[in-house]
Structures are given as C-alpha cells and as structure tokens.
Coordinates of C-alpha atoms in Angstrom, one line a residue:
X1 CA 11.8 15.2 19.2
X2 CA 8.7 15.0 21.4
X3 CA 6.4 13.7 18.8
X4 CA 4.8 10.7 20.6
X5 CA 1.0 10.8 20.7
X6 CA 1.0 8.4 23.6
X7 CA 2.3 10.7 26.4
X8 CA -0.8 10.2 28.6
X9 CA -0.1 6.5 29.1
X10 CA 3.7 6.7 28.8
X11 CA 4.5 6.4 32.5
X12 CA 2.2 3.4 33.1
X13 CA 3.2 1.7 29.9
X14 CA 6.9 2.1 30.7
X15 CA 6.6 0.6 34.2
X16 CA 4.4 -2.2 32.9
X17 CA 6.9 -3.0 30.1
X18 CA 9.9 -2.8 32.5
X19 CA 8.2 -5.3 34.8
X20 CA 7.4 -7.6 31.9
X21 CA 10.9 -7.4 30.5
X22 CA 12.4 -8.1 34.0
X23 CA 10.2 -11.2 34.4
X24 CA 10.9 -12.3 30.9
X25 CA 14.7 -12.0 31.3
X26 CA 14.6 -13.8 34.6
X27 CA 12.5 -16.7 33.2
X28 CA 14.6 -17.0 30.1
X29 CA 17.9 -16.9 32.1
X30 CA 16.7 -19.6 34.5
X31 CA 15.3 -21.6 31.6
X32 CA 18.6 -21.5 29.6
X33 CA 20.6 -22.5 32.7
X34 CA 18.3 -25.4 33.6
X35 CA 17.8 -26.5 30.1
X36 CA 21.4 -26.8 29.2
X37 CA 22.4 -28.4 32.5
X38 CA 19.6 -30.9 32.7
X39 CA 18.2 -31.6 29.3
X40 CA 21.0 -33.2 27.3
X41 CA 18.8 -36.2 26.6
X42 CA 15.1 -35.1 26.8
X43 CA 13.7 -38.4 25.7
X44 CA 15.6 -40.3 28.5
X45 CA 14.5 -37.7 31.0
X46 CA 10.9 -38.2 30.0
X47 CA 11.1 -41.9 30.5
X48 CA 12.6 -41.6 34.0
X49 CA 9.6 -39.4 34.9
X50 CA 7.3 -42.2 33.8
X51 CA 5.8 -40.4 30.8
X52 CA 5.0 -42.0 27.5
X53 CA 6.6 -40.8 24.3
X54 CA 3.3 -40.0 22.6
X55 CA 3.0 -37.5 19.9
X56 CA -0.2 -35.5 19.3
X57 CA -1.1 -33.6 16.2
X58 CA 1.2 -30.9 17.5
X59 CA 4.5 -31.5 15.7
X60 CA 6.1 -28.1 15.7
X61 CA 7.2 -27.6 19.3
X62 CA 5.8 -25.6 22.2
X63 CA 5.9 -21.8 22.4
X64 CA 8.7 -21.7 24.9
X65 CA 11.0 -23.9 22.9
X66 CA 10.3 -21.9 19.8
X67 CA 11.1 -18.6 21.6
X68 CA 14.4 -20.1 22.9
X69 CA 15.1 -21.8 19.6
X70 CA 15.6 -25.2 21.3
X71 CA 14.7 -28.7 20.4
X72 CA 11.2 -29.7 21.6
X73 CA 10.5 -33.4 22.1
X74 CA 6.7 -32.9 21.8
X75 CA 6.1 -35.2 24.8
X76 CA 2.7 -35.0 26.6
X77 CA 1.5 -33.4 28.8
X78 CA 4.6 -31.3 29.0
X79 CA 7.8 -31.4 27.1
X80 CA 11.1 -32.0 28.8
X81 CA 12.3 -28.5 28.3
X82 CA 9.3 -27.0 30.1
X83 CA 9.5 -29.7 32.9
X84 CA 13.1 -28.8 33.6
X85 CA 12.4 -25.0 33.4
X86 CA 9.2 -25.3 35.5
X87 CA 7.2 -23.6 32.9
X88 CA 3.7 -24.3 31.5
X89 CA 4.0 -26.1 28.2
X90 CA 1.7 -24.3 25.7
X91 CA 1.4 -25.6 22.2
X92 CA -0.5 -24.6 19.0
X93 CA -2.4 -27.2 17.0
X94 CA -0.8 -27.7 13.6
X95 CA -3.8 -27.2 11.4
X96 CA -3.7 -26.6 7.7
X97 CA -6.7 -25.4 5.7
X98 CA -7.1 -26.6 2.2
X99 CA -9.3 -24.8 -0.4
X100 CA -12.2 -26.9 -1.6
X101 CA -15.0 -26.1 -4.0
X102 CA -17.6 -28.1 -2.1
X103 CA -18.7 -26.2 1.0
X104 CA -20.4 -29.4 2.3
X105 CA -23.9 -30.0 3.6
X106 CA -25.9 -27.2 5.3
X107 CA -27.9 -27.7 8.5
X108 CA -31.1 -25.8 9.4
X109 CA -30.3 -25.8 13.1
X110 CA -26.8 -24.2 12.5
X111 CA -26.5 -21.1 14.7
X112 CA -24.3 -18.3 13.5
X113 CA -22.6 -15.5 15.4
X114 CA -23.7 -12.0 14.4
X115 CA -20.7 -10.2 13.1
X116 CA -22.1 -7.4 10.9
X117 CA -20.6 -4.0 11.6
X118 CA -18.0 -5.2 14.1
X119 CA -14.2 -5.1 14.1
X120 CA -12.6 -8.5 14.8
X121 CA -9.1 -9.3 15.9
X122 CA -7.8 -12.9 15.9
X123 CA -5.1 -13.4 18.6
X124 CA -2.7 -16.2 19.2
X125 CA -3.5 -16.3 22.9
X126 CA -1.1 -18.8 24.5
X127 CA -0.8 -18.8 28.3
X128 CA 2.6 -17.1 27.9
X129 CA 1.0 -14.1 26.2
X130 CA -2.1 -14.2 28.3
X131 CA -0.2 -12.7 31.2
X132 CA 0.3 -9.5 29.2
X133 CA -3.4 -9.1 28.7
X134 CA -4.4 -9.4 32.3
X135 CA -2.9 -6.1 33.3
X136 CA -5.3 -3.4 34.6
X137 CA -5.0 -1.4 31.4
X138 CA -4.7 -2.3 27.8
X139 CA -2.0 -1.1 25.4
X140 CA -1.8 2.5 24.5
X141 CA -3.3 3.6 21.2
X142 CA -1.3 2.6 18.2
X143 CA 0.7 0.0 19.8
X144 CA -1.2 -3.1 18.7
X145 CA 1.2 -4.7 16.3
X146 CA -1.1 -6.2 13.7
X147 CA -0.2 -6.5 10.0
X148 CA -0.7 -4.1 7.1
X149 CA -2.7 -4.9 4.0
X150 CA -1.8 -7.4 1.3
X151 CA 0.6 -5.9 -1.1
X152 CA -0.1 -8.7 -3.6
X153 CA -3.6 -10.2 -3.2
X154 CA -4.1 -13.9 -3.8
X155 CA -6.7 -15.7 -5.9
X156 CA -9.3 -17.5 -3.9
X157 CA -8.2 -20.7 -5.5
X158 CA -4.7 -20.2 -4.0
X159 CA -5.6 -19.4 -0.4
X160 CA -3.7 -21.2 2.2
X161 CA -3.0 -20.8 5.9
X162 CA 0.3 -22.5 5.5
X163 CA 3.2 -19.9 5.6
X164 CA 5.0 -19.4 2.4
X165 CA 8.6 -18.3 1.9
X166 CA 8.4 -18.0 -1.8
X167 CA 7.4 -15.1 -4.1
X168 CA 3.9 -13.8 -4.0
X169 CA 1.5 -15.9 -6.0
X170 CA 0.5 -15.0 -9.6
X171 CA -3.2 -14.2 -9.9
X172 CA -5.5 -13.8 -12.8
X173 CA -7.4 -10.6 -13.3
X174 CA -10.6 -12.5 -13.6
X175 CA -10.0 -14.3 -10.3
X176 CA -11.9 -13.3 -7.1
X177 CA -9.4 -11.8 -4.7
X178 CA -8.9 -12.3 -1.0
X179 CA -9.5 -9.2 1.0
X180 CA -7.8 -9.6 4.4
X181 CA -6.0 -6.5 5.4
X182 CA -3.2 -7.2 7.8
X183 CA -1.9 -10.6 7.1
X184 CA 1.2 -10.1 5.0
X185 CA 3.3 -7.9 7.3
X186 CA 5.2 -9.5 10.1
X187 CA 8.2 -7.2 10.6
X188 CA 7.2 -6.2 14.1
X189 CA 4.7 -8.9 15.0
X190 CA 6.7 -10.6 17.7
X191 CA 7.0 -10.7 21.5
X192 CA 10.1 -8.6 21.3
X193 CA 8.0 -5.7 20.0
X194 CA 6.5 -5.4 23.5
X195 CA 9.9 -4.7 25.1
X196 CA 11.0 -1.1 25.3
X197 CA 13.6 0.2 22.8
X198 CA 17.1 0.9 24.1
X199 CA 19.9 3.3 23.5
X200 CA 22.9 2.0 21.5
X201 CA 25.5 0.9 24.0
X202 CA 28.6 3.1 24.2
X203 CA 31.4 1.7 22.0
X204 CA 29.1 -0.5 19.9
X205 CA 29.9 -0.8 16.2
X206 CA 26.2 -0.4 15.6
X207 CA 26.7 3.3 16.2
X208 CA 28.6 5.5 13.8
X209 CA 31.8 7.3 14.6
X210 CA 31.4 10.3 16.8
X211 CA 30.7 13.5 14.8
X212 CA 28.9 16.8 15.2
X213 CA 25.1 16.4 14.9
X214 CA 23.1 18.7 12.6
X215 CA 21.3 21.6 14.1
X216 CA 18.0 19.8 14.4
X217 CA 19.5 16.6 15.7
X218 CA 19.1 13.1 14.2
X219 CA 16.1 10.9 14.4
X220 CA 17.7 7.4 14.2
X221 CA 17.6 5.2 16.1
X222 CA 13.9 5.9 16.7
X223 CA 12.8 6.0 20.3
X224 CA 9.1 5.2 20.1
X225 CA 7.9 1.7 19.1
X226 CA 4.9 3.0 17.1
X227 CA 7.1 5.2 15.0
X228 CA 9.4 2.3 14.3
X229 CA 6.4 0.5 13.0
X230 CA 5.3 3.5 10.9
X231 CA 8.8 3.8 9.3
X232 CA 8.9 0.1 8.5
X233 CA 5.4 0.2 7.1
X234 CA 6.5 3.1 4.8
X235 CA 9.6 1.2 3.6
X236 CA 7.9 -2.1 3.2
X237 CA 4.6 -0.9 1.6
X238 CA 3.8 2.7 1.2
X239 CA 6.9 3.7 -0.8
X240 CA 5.7 1.3 -3.6
X241 CA 3.0 3.8 -4.3
X242 CA 5.6 6.3 -5.5
X243 CA 8.7 5.0 -7.3
X244 CA 7.1 3.8 -10.5
X245 CA 8.7 6.0 -13.1
X246 CA 11.9 6.3 -11.1
X247 CA 13.4 2.8 -11.4
X248 CA 16.9 4.2 -11.8
X249 CA 16.8 6.1 -8.5
X250 CA 14.0 4.8 -6.3
X251 CA 14.2 8.1 -4.5
X252 CA 11.0 7.7 -2.4
X253 CA 11.9 4.2 -1.3
X254 CA 15.7 4.7 -0.8
X255 CA 16.5 8.4 -0.5
X256 CA 13.6 9.7 1.6
X257 CA 14.2 7.5 4.7
X258 CA 17.9 8.6 4.7
X259 CA 16.9 12.3 4.5
X260 CA 14.3 11.8 7.2
X261 CA 17.2 11.1 9.7
X262 CA 18.0 14.8 9.6
X263 CA 14.7 16.3 8.4
X264 CA 11.9 16.4 11.1
X265 CA 9.4 17.7 8.5
X266 CA 10.1 14.8 6.2
X267 CA 10.1 12.3 9.1
X268 CA 6.7 13.5 10.2
X269 CA 5.3 13.4 6.7
X270 CA 6.4 9.7 6.5
X271 CA 4.7 9.0 9.8
X272 CA 1.6 10.9 8.7
X273 CA 1.0 9.0 5.5
X274 CA 1.8 5.6 7.1
X275 CA -0.4 6.2 10.1
X276 CA -3.3 7.5 8.0
X277 CA -3.3 4.4 5.8
X278 CA -3.0 2.1 8.8
X279 CA -5.8 3.9 10.6
X280 CA -8.1 3.6 7.6
X281 CA -7.8 -0.2 7.8
X282 CA -8.3 -0.1 11.6
X283 CA -4.7 -0.8 12.6
X284 CA -3.5 2.5 14.2
X285 CA -4.7 5.4 16.2
X286 CA -7.0 7.4 13.9
X287 CA -5.8 10.7 15.3
X288 CA -2.1 10.0 15.0
X289 CA -1.9 11.1 11.4
X290 CA -3.5 14.4 12.2
X291 CA -0.9 15.1 14.8
X292 CA 2.0 14.3 12.5
X293 CA 0.3 16.3 9.8
X294 CA 0.1 19.3 12.1
X295 CA 3.7 19.0 13.0
X296 CA 4.6 19.2 9.3
X297 CA 2.3 22.2 8.8
X298 CA 3.9 24.1 11.6
X299 CA 7.1 24.2 9.6
X300 CA 5.7 24.5 6.1
X301 CA 3.1 27.2 6.7
X302 CA 5.7 29.6 8.2
X303 CA 8.0 29.6 5.1
X304 CA 7.9 33.0 3.3
X305 CA 7.2 32.9 -0.4
X306 CA 10.7 33.9 -1.3
X307 CA 12.5 31.9 1.4
X308 CA 15.5 29.8 0.2
X309 CA 13.8 26.8 2.0
X310 CA 11.4 26.5 -0.9
X311 CA 14.2 24.9 -3.0
X312 CA 14.8 22.2 -0.4
X313 CA 14.1 18.9 -2.0
X314 CA 13.1 17.2 1.3
X315 CA 10.3 19.8 1.9
X316 CA 9.0 19.2 -1.7
X317 CA 9.0 15.4 -1.0
X318 CA 7.2 15.9 2.3
X319 CA 4.5 17.9 0.5
X320 CA 4.1 15.0 -2.0
X321 CA 3.5 12.6 0.9
X322 CA 1.0 15.0 2.6
X323 CA -0.8 15.3 -0.8
X324 CA -1.3 11.5 -0.5
X325 CA -3.2 12.1 2.7
X326 CA -5.6 14.3 0.8
X327 CA -6.1 11.6 -1.9
X328 CA -6.9 9.0 0.7
X329 CA -9.8 11.1 2.0
X330 CA -11.2 12.1 -1.4
X331 CA -13.7 9.9 -3.2
X332 CA -13.6 9.4 -7.0
X333 CA -16.9 11.3 -7.1
X334 CA -16.6 14.3 -4.7
X335 CA -14.9 17.5 -3.6
X336 CA -11.2 18.0 -2.9
X337 CA -9.7 21.1 -1.4
X338 CA -6.3 20.3 -3.0
X339 CA -4.3 22.3 -0.5
X340 CA -1.1 20.3 -0.8
X341 CA -1.4 20.0 -4.6
X342 CA -1.0 23.8 -4.7
X343 CA 1.9 23.6 -2.3
X344 CA 3.7 21.2 -4.6
X345 CA 3.5 23.7 -7.4
X346 CA 5.0 26.4 -5.2
X347 CA 8.0 24.3 -4.3
X348 CA 8.4 23.1 -7.9
X349 CA 8.3 26.7 -9.3
X350 CA 10.6 28.1 -6.7
X351 CA 13.8 26.7 -8.2
X352 CA 15.7 28.7 -10.9
X353 CA 14.9 27.0 -14.2
X354 CA 18.5 27.4 -15.3
X355 CA 19.7 25.2 -12.4
X356 CA 19.4 21.4 -13.2
X357 CA 16.8 19.7 -11.0
X358 CA 18.1 17.0 -8.7
X359 CA 17.0 13.4 -9.0
X360 CA 14.7 13.7 -6.0
X361 CA 13.2 16.9 -7.4
X362 CA 12.5 15.2 -10.7
X363 CA 11.0 12.2 -9.0
X364 CA 8.8 14.4 -6.9
X365 CA 7.6 16.2 -10.1
X366 CA 6.5 13.0 -11.8
X367 CA 4.7 11.8 -8.7
X368 CA 3.0 15.2 -8.3
X369 CA 2.0 15.1 -12.0
X370 CA 0.3 11.7 -11.5
X371 CA -1.5 13.1 -8.5
X372 CA -2.6 16.1 -10.5
X373 CA -3.8 14.0 -13.4
X374 CA -5.9 12.0 -11.0
X375 CA -7.5 15.0 -9.3
X376 CA -8.0 16.9 -12.6
X377 CA -10.0 13.9 -13.7
X378 CA -12.0 13.7 -10.5
X379 CA -12.9 17.4 -10.6
X380 CA -12.9 17.7 -14.4
X381 CA -10.7 20.7 -14.5
X382 CA -7.3 21.6 -16.1
X383 CA -4.1 20.6 -14.4
X384 CA -2.3 23.0 -12.0
X385 CA 1.1 21.6 -12.8
X386 CA 3.4 23.5 -15.2
X387 CA 4.5 21.3 -18.1
X388 CA 7.5 23.4 -19.2
X389 CA 10.3 22.1 -17.0
X390 CA 13.7 21.7 -18.7
X391 CA 13.9 18.0 -17.9
X392 CA 10.7 17.1 -19.7
X393 CA 11.4 15.1 -22.9
X394 CA 8.6 14.6 -25.4
X395 CA 10.8 13.3 -28.2
X396 CA 10.7 9.8 -29.7
X397 CA 14.4 9.1 -29.5
X398 CA 15.6 5.9 -27.9
X399 CA 15.4 6.0 -24.1
X400 CA 14.7 3.8 -21.1
X401 CA 11.3 2.7 -19.9
X402 CA 11.0 5.5 -17.3
X403 CA 11.4 8.2 -20.0
X404 CA 8.9 6.5 -22.3
X405 CA 6.4 6.4 -19.4
X406 CA 7.1 10.1 -18.6
X407 CA 6.5 11.1 -22.2
X408 CA 3.0 9.6 -22.3
X409 CA 2.2 11.1 -18.8
X410 CA 2.9 14.6 -20.3
X411 CA 0.6 13.8 -23.2
X412 CA -2.1 12.6 -20.9
X413 CA -1.8 15.8 -18.9
X414 CA -2.2 17.9 -22.0
X415 CA -5.2 15.8 -23.1
X416 CA -6.9 16.6 -19.8
X417 CA -6.1 20.3 -20.2
X418 CA -7.7 20.1 -23.7
X419 CA -10.8 18.2 -22.5
X420 CA -11.5 20.1 -19.3
X421 CA -10.5 23.6 -20.4
X422 CA -12.9 26.4 -19.6
X423 CA -12.3 27.8 -23.1
X424 CA -13.1 26.2 -26.4
X425 CA -10.0 24.5 -27.9
X426 CA -9.1 24.4 -31.6
X427 CA -9.5 21.1 -33.5
X428 CA -5.8 21.3 -34.3
X429 CA -4.9 20.7 -30.7
X430 CA -7.0 17.6 -30.7
X431 CA -5.3 16.3 -33.8
X432 CA -1.8 17.1 -32.4
X433 CA -2.6 15.1 -29.2
X434 CA -4.0 12.2 -31.1
X435 CA -1.0 12.1 -33.5
X436 CA 1.4 12.1 -30.6
X437 CA -0.4 9.2 -29.0
X438 CA -0.1 7.3 -32.3
X439 CA 3.6 8.0 -32.7
X440 CA 4.3 7.1 -29.1
X441 CA 2.6 3.7 -29.7
X442 CA 4.6 3.0 -32.8
X443 CA 8.0 4.2 -31.3
X444 CA 8.1 2.3 -28.0
X445 CA 10.9 -0.1 -27.5
X446 CA 10.5 -3.9 -27.4
X447 CA 10.5 -3.9 -23.6
X448 CA 6.9 -2.5 -23.8
X449 CA 5.6 -5.7 -25.4
X450 CA 3.6 -7.7 -22.9
X451 CA 5.3 -10.8 -21.4
X452 CA 2.1 -12.7 -22.2
X453 CA -1.5 -12.1 -23.2
X454 CA -4.5 -14.3 -22.5
X455 CA -7.9 -13.4 -23.8
X456 CA -10.8 -13.7 -21.4
X457 CA -12.7 -16.9 -21.3
X458 CA -16.2 -15.6 -21.8
X459 CA -17.8 -19.0 -21.3
X460 CA -16.5 -19.0 -17.8
X461 CA -17.7 -15.4 -17.2
X462 CA -14.3 -13.8 -17.6
X463 CA -14.4 -10.2 -18.8
X464 CA -10.9 -8.8 -18.8
X465 CA -7.8 -10.0 -20.7
X466 CA -4.7 -11.1 -18.8
X467 CA -1.8 -8.9 -19.8
X468 CA 1.6 -9.2 -18.1
X469 CA 4.2 -6.4 -18.4
X470 CA 7.9 -6.2 -17.5
X471 CA 8.1 -3.4 -14.9
X472 CA 6.3 -0.6 -13.1
X473 CA 7.2 2.1 -15.6
X474 CA 5.7 0.2 -18.5
X475 CA 2.5 -0.5 -16.6
X476 CA 2.1 3.1 -15.5
X477 CA 2.7 4.3 -19.1
X478 CA 0.2 1.8 -20.5
X479 CA -2.7 2.7 -18.1
X480 CA -2.2 6.4 -18.5
X481 CA -2.1 6.1 -22.3
X482 CA -5.4 4.3 -22.2
X483 CA -6.9 7.1 -20.0
X484 CA -5.7 9.7 -22.4
X485 CA -6.9 7.8 -25.4
X486 CA -10.4 7.3 -23.9
X487 CA -10.7 11.0 -23.1
X488 CA -9.9 11.9 -26.7
X489 CA -12.6 9.5 -27.8
X490 CA -15.1 11.1 -25.4
X491 CA -14.2 14.7 -26.4
X492 CA -13.7 14.1 -30.2
X493 CA -14.6 17.3 -31.9
X494 CA -14.4 15.7 -35.4
X495 CA -17.3 13.3 -34.9
X496 CA -20.2 14.1 -37.3
X497 CA -22.9 16.0 -35.4
X498 CA -25.9 15.1 -37.5
X499 CA -26.7 13.0 -40.5
X500 CA -26.8 9.2 -41.2
X501 CA -23.2 8.7 -40.2
X502 CA -23.7 10.2 -36.7
X503 CA -25.2 7.1 -35.1
X504 CA -22.7 4.7 -36.7
X505 CA -19.8 6.9 -35.6
X506 CA -21.1 7.0 -32.0
X507 CA -21.6 3.2 -31.9
X508 CA -18.0 2.6 -33.2
X509 CA -16.6 5.0 -30.6
X510 CA -18.6 3.4 -27.8
X511 CA -17.4 -0.1 -28.6
X512 CA -13.8 1.1 -28.8
X513 CA -14.1 2.8 -25.4
X514 CA -15.4 -0.4 -23.9
X515 CA -12.5 -2.3 -25.4
X516 CA -10.0 0.2 -24.0
X517 CA -11.6 0.0 -20.5
X518 CA -11.4 -3.8 -20.5
X519 CA -7.7 -3.6 -21.4
X520 CA -7.2 -1.0 -18.7
X521 CA -8.7 -3.2 -16.0
X522 CA -7.0 -6.3 -17.3
X523 CA -3.6 -4.5 -17.2
X524 CA -4.1 -3.2 -13.6
X525 CA -5.4 -6.5 -12.2
X526 CA -2.6 -8.5 -13.9
X527 CA 0.2 -6.3 -12.6
X528 CA -0.9 -5.9 -9.0
X529 CA 2.6 -5.0 -7.8
X530 CA 2.1 -1.7 -9.6
X531 CA -0.4 -0.6 -7.0
X532 CA -1.4 2.8 -8.4
X533 CA -2.3 1.2 -11.7
X534 CA -5.5 0.1 -9.9
X535 CA -6.2 3.7 -8.9
X536 CA -5.9 4.7 -12.6
X537 CA -8.2 1.8 -13.6
X538 CA -10.7 3.1 -11.1
X539 CA -10.6 6.4 -13.0
X540 CA -11.5 4.6 -16.2
X541 CA -14.3 2.5 -14.6
X542 CA -15.8 5.6 -13.0
X543 CA -15.6 7.6 -16.2
X544 CA -17.0 4.9 -18.6
X545 CA -18.7 2.3 -16.5
X546 CA -22.1 3.5 -17.4
X547 CA -21.4 2.5 -21.0
X548 CA -21.6 -1.2 -20.2
X549 CA -25.0 -2.9 -20.2
X550 CA -24.0 -6.5 -19.8
X551 CA -24.5 -7.7 -16.2
X552 CA -21.3 -9.8 -16.1
X553 CA -19.2 -6.8 -17.3
X554 CA -20.9 -4.5 -14.8
X555 CA -20.1 -6.9 -11.9
X556 CA -16.5 -7.2 -13.1
X557 CA -16.1 -3.4 -13.3
X558 CA -17.6 -3.0 -9.9
X559 CA -15.2 -5.6 -8.5
X560 CA -12.3 -3.4 -9.6
X561 CA -13.5 -0.6 -7.4
X562 CA -14.3 -3.0 -4.5
X563 CA -10.9 -4.8 -4.7
X564 CA -9.0 -1.5 -4.8
X565 CA -10.6 -0.2 -1.7
X566 CA -10.4 -3.5 0.2
X567 CA -6.8 -4.2 -0.6
X568 CA -5.3 -0.7 -0.5
X569 CA -7.9 1.5 1.3
X570 CA -8.3 3.7 -1.8
X571 CA -11.7 5.5 -1.5
X572 CA -14.0 4.1 -4.2
X573 CA -17.3 3.7 -2.2
X574 CA -18.9 6.8 -3.7
X575 CA -18.0 5.7 -7.2
X576 CA -19.5 2.2 -6.5
X577 CA -22.8 3.9 -5.5
X578 CA -22.6 6.2 -8.5
X579 CA -22.3 3.2 -11.0
X580 CA -25.0 1.1 -9.3
X581 CA -27.4 4.0 -9.7
X582 CA -26.3 4.5 -13.3
X583 CA -26.9 0.8 -14.0
X584 CA -30.3 0.8 -12.3
X585 CA -29.2 -1.5 -9.5
X586 CA -30.9 -1.3 -6.1
X587 CA -28.7 0.7 -3.7
X588 CA -28.9 -0.1 0.0
X589 CA -29.6 2.9 2.2

C-alpha cells in the first residue's frame, strides 16, 4: 500500500538486515550442530578442559543459551555451549532490587550526573547485540522497539525489577504512582524484531484458502515492521480507551482490526492514533502520525455530502480514532478546532433513521458522545451531538450495565447543554435533569454497588476514598454521573440570591461539590483499568480544584493531573499551571 514513512533508508536498512540475518542463521546453524554433537555432557566437557565448576552470581544462563533455549552450565569464564560453538559467552548479572523506606546515608562528596531535560534509553547491550549498533548508520526512524506506557501503574511500595507473570498489582488511590512509560509492553521487544518480515510460504496453512481479493487489496500480513508494532500497540493498549460501554461487542478492540484488513482508511487511522501516542512519550517518529493522518484525509475529504460512503461504519470508526488525535493535542484549558468532531456528526446523521444502526455504529456513537462531552466541558459550549437516535434508551427498566451507563451519559450531555447554553434555560429543565439523576441513582441494579469501599486515612495524609467497581461500564457511568451532578450544583438556578440563607446555601453546595470531587478522583484512581475515567476525573479537578484550600488536598488533586499525563500522555500541563495559579502557588517560568 506504499504507506511506509521510512523509504529514504529502506534500501540501506534492507541490505543491513539481510546481512545480519544471514550471519545470524549461519551462527545459529553451526551452533546447533556443534552443540548437539559435542555437548551431551557439558560438565564433563568442562572438566576435560581444565576449568573449575564455579558459579558466579549469574544463575540464569548466557544470552546465547537463552536464545537457543538450551541448558547452560554457568561455568566460568565461558560455558560449555559457547566453547563448543566458538562464541563469546555473554551473561547478565542476576540483580534484584528491593524497595526500602530508608534511602541510606548521604555523602557530601557524591557527584551526580546532570540529566535534566534529556531523553534516556536503557539498553541491554550484550556483545551479541553490540554488533548491530556498530554499523555506519543507526536504525531508521520509528524502528526502535521500546515499550509503551504502563496500562496499570504500580504503587511505589510495590515496585520490583523482578518480572511478574501474574495479574497487574492492585494499587490504592492514595499511593504514589510509578511513572515509567515503556516498561510494560514486550510484544516486539526481541532480537527477532530486527529481522525482515517475510511472505507466507506457498501452501502454508497459515494462509487462507485462495479467493478473490477485494478491490483495494488486503493489508494482512503487514509488510512493514513499524506498522506491525503500531497494530499490536493498538490491540494491546489503545483499544482500551474505547470499548467501555460496549462490553457485549468490544467493537473497537475486536471488530476494527478485522475491518482494517480490507479498509485502508481505517488501517491508517489505527496507525495514526498509535503512532501519535507513542510519539508523545518519545517512542516513535513524531511525524509518522501526520503522514497516516493525511492518508486518511485524502479519502475522507473527497467524499461528497450525499455519497453512500457516508453510511460506511468503518469510515465513521476511523473518524472516531482521528478525533482522538485532536484530543491528545488539546489541553484541558485551551482551544480546539474540533474538525473531526464535526465529521463524526456528519457520518452519524447520514444514515436513514428508520434503518437500525449496526453494533459498530452504536459503539461509535457512544464513544463520540463521550468525546463531545469532554470537549463541550473544555470549551464550555453545548454539545454538537444529536441526542435523538432511535437506539437511545432513557427509561429505568431493567437492563445490562452498558445500558445503564449510556442512560447517564445522555443525561450528562443534556446537563452540559443546559449549563453551557447561549440562551437562558427554564428552571423546569434544571428540575427535570436533577430528578432524572435521582431516579437513575435509585434504579440502578446491584452490579453498580462497589466491590469495596475504604475511607481515606486522613492521619496518613490520604485524601480520596478507595472505591472498587465491577467493570468498565459501571466506572464510566459513575464518573460521568458525578460530573453532571457537580455541574447542576454549580449552575443551580434555585439557590437563594440574597438574604440570610444565601451564604449558608453556598457553603453547603461548596462542601457537597468537594465531596463529589473526592469520590470522582477516588473512583478513577481505584479503577485504573478504565483509563478514560482518569480523563473525566481531570475534568472535575480542573473545574472545581480552586474550591479546595487545604494543601494536602491541593497536592492530591494536582497529582491526579500529573499521573494522568505521565501514565497516558493525556495533556494536563496547562490545567496544572491553571490550578497552581488559582491556589497562589509559585509557578516556574
């Protein structure tokens, strides 16, 4: 499909990789032959060569033995495998770091390396890998296979360098978080990623039965290593930003990669959002996303307003992904051109309302609605999304958790329309929205009860409660209901304007707002697998953070913004500066 952004270095990279692969195959072939024929008893071979059977602190084998998945005797200075294969025996020291609370003594003569303002890369540089680096030119842009950000951050008290094969650790919302983008993703972090990709051999069962290809061809298997990485990054991480009220279908995680096989526009949109996020954390070519974005726009901008292509679900989904690019570039306090947000509405409104919407189309609507709720808040304007689609259900009849979350999303959208309207709204609208929120709270099923609740330990400086919920849909519903509830408090037209009750009423409202914001942050921090809940919490912190005067609470609120940006590259820096100024903190230039 000619999409690679690395054409300038393609010829050199290809010859360099071919030479590396040839040498690697030759060495591995000779190694296997020699090893299997000569090393049936490595300990006996070592003794015949006059070496002592001495173990060092290295107890997990040399790099060559690990690559070939063979037993390593850990003899020094070279193991039997490497002696027989005539290879340098390179080993890694088996070091484990244990968390301690005592940092130990300090020394006045200690010299520190200046690291401020620099990007650092920690490389496992064994002699076997060092040959790759000694070429006359480094790898082409975007081909450094580092890791993506933590999906589930750990508490500082649980940090460990020791690999873990278990589930992600449970953390407290009051715990400090580790911010180390790039250490949780190992899907392509291996020596095999440096070898060129291949065509599927003829007759292999890996391929499908022969059939006519679609007009635009098919994308899989992908031909470019960077694009393999981008697709894996989307499937492993980015899709978890979307399928939150779609637990039945998981359309953006399951359906979109399948559709991308035959949809170049959707494929480029996936590459665009993955490369943009990776570039923000310094792990991909910063210009790659723009190229993929432009490839999408070449198709989308040429679609006439009445073209049948407007009802294609994959183009609507692609626009949702492109809208995420805009969100990643827009601060919580700033300006947004909202180009793709308008495009979403064009695609959504193009379908005949009498035709039932597909599952992917409905999933796209709910994601687009959350995006619009966010941007309506940032810009304090009414939503652009139409709220009259036939699949919208605002009843209180029994339903699954997805439906209950969607119901409160609609009410939150209507609350924003009420609060940010350019025209004065009747008090009856306020009462209707408040009444719906109350009935929704009373009618929710038992699955909306928290799994557990732990009040903050104020003596230890904790600010937020710990509230665990069952699934993504519940968390998304809870955090959006809090945003809507707080907005109604801020824009309450029934508060007394003057008189002795005015001040008392304001104080009661202020305290209730602070309580809601604490619960909002506690919910988002306790349920970190629901990543966008943190984005919603940042909305609440930005909206109401100036109402907190206690220093501990201010620091905890600021930490929500910091953690969200560090862990997920969500832009909160402008909001951090805004709050610091509102609190009277000194702000570094």
